[in-house]
XYZ file of C-alpha atoms in Angstrom:
238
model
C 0.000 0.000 0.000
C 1.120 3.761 -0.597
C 0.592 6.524 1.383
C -1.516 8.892 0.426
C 1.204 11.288 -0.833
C 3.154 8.398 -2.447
C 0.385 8.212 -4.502
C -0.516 11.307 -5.877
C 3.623 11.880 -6.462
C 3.558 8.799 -8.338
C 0.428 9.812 -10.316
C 2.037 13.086 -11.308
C 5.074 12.228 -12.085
C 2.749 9.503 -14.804
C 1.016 12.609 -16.514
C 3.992 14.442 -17.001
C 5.835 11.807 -18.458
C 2.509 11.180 -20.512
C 2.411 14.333 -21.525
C 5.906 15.618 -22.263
C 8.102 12.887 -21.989
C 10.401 14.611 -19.606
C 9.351 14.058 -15.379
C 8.880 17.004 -12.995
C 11.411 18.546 -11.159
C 11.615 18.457 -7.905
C 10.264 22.202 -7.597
C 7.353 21.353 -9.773
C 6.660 18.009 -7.831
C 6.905 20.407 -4.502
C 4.354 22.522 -5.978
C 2.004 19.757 -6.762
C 1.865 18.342 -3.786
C 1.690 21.167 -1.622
C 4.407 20.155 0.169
C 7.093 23.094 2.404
C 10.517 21.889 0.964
C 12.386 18.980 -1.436
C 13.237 16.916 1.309
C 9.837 15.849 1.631
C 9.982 14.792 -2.422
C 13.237 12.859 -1.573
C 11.495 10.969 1.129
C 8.983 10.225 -1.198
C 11.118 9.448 -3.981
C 13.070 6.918 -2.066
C 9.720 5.281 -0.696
C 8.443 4.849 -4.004
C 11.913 3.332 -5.282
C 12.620 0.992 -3.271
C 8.953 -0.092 -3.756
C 9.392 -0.899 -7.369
C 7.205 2.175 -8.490
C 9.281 3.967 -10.276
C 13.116 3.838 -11.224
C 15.997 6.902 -11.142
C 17.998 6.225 -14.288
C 22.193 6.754 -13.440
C 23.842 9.659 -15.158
C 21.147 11.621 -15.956
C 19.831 14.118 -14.398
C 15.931 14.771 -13.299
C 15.752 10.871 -15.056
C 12.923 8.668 -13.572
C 10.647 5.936 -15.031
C 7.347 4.625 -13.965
C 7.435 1.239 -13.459
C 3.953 0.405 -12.344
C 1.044 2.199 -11.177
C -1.249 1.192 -7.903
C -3.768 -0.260 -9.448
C -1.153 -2.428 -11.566
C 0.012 -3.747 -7.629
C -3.699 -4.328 -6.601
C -3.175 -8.091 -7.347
C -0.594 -8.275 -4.990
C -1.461 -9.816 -1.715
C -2.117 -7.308 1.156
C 0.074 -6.400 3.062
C -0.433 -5.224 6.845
C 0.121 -1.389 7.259
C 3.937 -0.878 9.210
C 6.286 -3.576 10.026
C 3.857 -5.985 10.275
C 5.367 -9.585 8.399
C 3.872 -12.603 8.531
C 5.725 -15.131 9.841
C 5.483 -18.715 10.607
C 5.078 -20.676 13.490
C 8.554 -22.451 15.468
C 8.867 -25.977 15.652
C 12.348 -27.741 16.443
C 14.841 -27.719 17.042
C 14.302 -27.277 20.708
C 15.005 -23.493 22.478
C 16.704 -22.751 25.313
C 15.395 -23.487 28.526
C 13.285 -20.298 29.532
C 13.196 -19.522 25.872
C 10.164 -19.576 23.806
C 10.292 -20.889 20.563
C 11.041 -18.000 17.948
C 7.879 -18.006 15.213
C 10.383 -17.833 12.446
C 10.688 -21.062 10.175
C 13.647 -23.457 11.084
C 16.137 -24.005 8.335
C 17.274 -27.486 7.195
C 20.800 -26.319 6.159
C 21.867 -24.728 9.404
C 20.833 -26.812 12.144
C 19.746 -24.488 15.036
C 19.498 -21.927 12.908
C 16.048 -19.932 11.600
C 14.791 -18.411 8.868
C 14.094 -14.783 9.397
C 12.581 -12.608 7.141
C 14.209 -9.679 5.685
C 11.403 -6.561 5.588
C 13.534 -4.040 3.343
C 15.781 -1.415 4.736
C 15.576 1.030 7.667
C 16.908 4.549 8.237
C 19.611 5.353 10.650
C 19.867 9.082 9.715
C 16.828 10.934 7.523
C 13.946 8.366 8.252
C 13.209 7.021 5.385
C 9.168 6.040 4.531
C 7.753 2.739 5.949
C 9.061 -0.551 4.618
C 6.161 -3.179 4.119
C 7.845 -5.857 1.828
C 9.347 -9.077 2.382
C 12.876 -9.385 -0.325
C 14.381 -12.347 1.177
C 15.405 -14.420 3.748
C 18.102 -14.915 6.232
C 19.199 -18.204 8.568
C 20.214 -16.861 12.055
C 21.289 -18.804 15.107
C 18.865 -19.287 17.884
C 21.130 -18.029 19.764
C 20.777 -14.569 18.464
C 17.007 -14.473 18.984
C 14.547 -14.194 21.551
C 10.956 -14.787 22.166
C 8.652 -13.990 20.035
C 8.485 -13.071 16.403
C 11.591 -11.399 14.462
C 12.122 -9.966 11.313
C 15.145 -8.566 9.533
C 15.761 -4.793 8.330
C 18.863 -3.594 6.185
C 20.438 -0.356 7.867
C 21.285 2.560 5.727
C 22.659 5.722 7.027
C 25.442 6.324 9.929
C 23.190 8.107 13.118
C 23.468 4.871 14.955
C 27.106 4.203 14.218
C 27.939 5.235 18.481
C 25.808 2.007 19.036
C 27.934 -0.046 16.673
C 25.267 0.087 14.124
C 26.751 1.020 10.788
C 25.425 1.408 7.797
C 24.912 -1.728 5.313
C 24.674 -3.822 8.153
C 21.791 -6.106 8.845
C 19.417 -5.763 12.622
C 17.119 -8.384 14.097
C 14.074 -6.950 14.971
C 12.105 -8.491 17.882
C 8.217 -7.255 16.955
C 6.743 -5.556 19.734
C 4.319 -2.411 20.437
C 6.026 -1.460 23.778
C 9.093 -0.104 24.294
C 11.354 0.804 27.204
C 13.064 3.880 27.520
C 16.835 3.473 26.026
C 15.853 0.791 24.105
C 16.959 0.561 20.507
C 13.423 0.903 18.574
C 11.863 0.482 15.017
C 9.948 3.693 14.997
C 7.165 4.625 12.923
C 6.458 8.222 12.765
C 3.243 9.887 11.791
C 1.966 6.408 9.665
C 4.771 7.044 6.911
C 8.147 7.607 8.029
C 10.411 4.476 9.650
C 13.890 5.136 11.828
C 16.203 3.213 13.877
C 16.827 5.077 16.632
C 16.982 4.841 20.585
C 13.350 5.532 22.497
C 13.519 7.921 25.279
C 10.611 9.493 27.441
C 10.836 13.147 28.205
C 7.658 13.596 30.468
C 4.746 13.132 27.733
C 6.622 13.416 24.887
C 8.736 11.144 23.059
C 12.274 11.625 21.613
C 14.124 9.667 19.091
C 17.641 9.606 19.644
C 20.648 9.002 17.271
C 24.375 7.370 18.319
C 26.005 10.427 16.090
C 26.554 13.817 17.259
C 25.982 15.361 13.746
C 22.531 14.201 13.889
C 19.729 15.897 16.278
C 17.640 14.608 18.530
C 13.789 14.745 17.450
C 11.458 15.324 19.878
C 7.054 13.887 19.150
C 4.386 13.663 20.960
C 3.606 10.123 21.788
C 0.402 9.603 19.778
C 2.996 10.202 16.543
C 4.996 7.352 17.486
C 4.485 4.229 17.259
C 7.318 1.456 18.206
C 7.510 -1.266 15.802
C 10.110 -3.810 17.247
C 13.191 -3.817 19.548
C 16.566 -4.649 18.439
C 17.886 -7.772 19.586
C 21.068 -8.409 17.706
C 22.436 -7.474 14.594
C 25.192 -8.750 11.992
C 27.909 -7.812 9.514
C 29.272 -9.011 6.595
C 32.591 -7.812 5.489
């Protein structure tokens, strides 16, 4: 599903390229959408990327192709609003005592090991708009889980890199609503944009907080937040 704003970029950008051949510039897509500055378009642009909507052509400038349109997707099976997958329920091999079986899908190559799914990538810097898709899959260790249900997110950016989080690497995400404060957090912001960042409470309100000193601090109130997951563990390929 697209947000609303997705959408009607997407739509535009269809007419003009309909109409003219060439796609709007970021000015002109500002315009249309009544939106305050560009980096609202990039957002946008981004989202609808890495969605398989449209495509930014290399070496040339202002360059983008449609791909497919909404109702071209509405085949597509449904997919819940957020970080949200669908995953299936744990059977052997057996957890850890105390441990409850993660609802991830054992693998038959790694004994031990599960099969997690990755949900797309997640912002540690701008926050990027929420991912919904499932790419692929990944076998990690029981021992890197915990109870529960878990899903996979590729990092890009550097805010978190204080926390050891750096960018191209890949977090486990334990899926949960609730959050405590200092905890490492899949955050949803406003129903469109997704972060990695650390949760803290500051009285009612509730601030997002990077591991990098060039980034700020952003402060919402806490019905414009809405935790997605905890991190559990991550991993790094070199």
């Amino acid at each position: 599903m697209l947000t609303e704003k997705q959408s009607e970029l997407l739509r535009f950008i269809h007419a003009r390229l309909q109409k003219t051949g060439v796609p709007p510039s970021f000015d002109e897509m500002k315009d249309a959408l009544d939106l305050k500055s560009k980096s609202g378009i990039h957002r946008l642009i981004m989202a609808l990327e890495e969605r398989g909507f449209i495509r930014r052509l290399p070496n040339r400038a202002r360059a983008l192709e449609v791909l497919r349109l909404p109702e071209q997707a509405a085949a597509e099976v449904a997919k819940p609003k957020g970080f949200t997958p669908t995953l299936v329920k744990g059977g052997k091999p057996a957890p850890k005592p105390g441990l409850a079986t993660p609802r991830s899908e054992p693998t038959r190559d790694l004994p031990g090991a599960y099969e997690i799914p990755v949900m797309g990538r997640i912002a540690a810097g701008t926050p990027i708009s929420a991912i919904q898709t499932q790419s692929h899959t990944i076998a990690i260790s029981a021992d890197f889980l915990a109870s529960g249900e878990h899903f996979a997110l590729e990092v890009r950016g550097d805010s978190m890199v204080e926390a050891g989080i750096l960018d191209n690497d890949t977090v486990i995400i334990r899926r949960q609503e609730t959050a405590n404060t200092g905890d490492i957090v899949v955050a949803l912001v406003d129903d469109e944009e997704a972060t990695l960042k650390r949760l803290r409470r500051r009285g009612a309100s509730v601030a997002l907080e990077p591991a990098n000193a060039a980034y700020e601090t952003r402060i919402f109130g806490p019905e414009r937040v809405k935790v997605q997951g905890v991190l559990v563990s991550l991993f790094r390929r070199y």
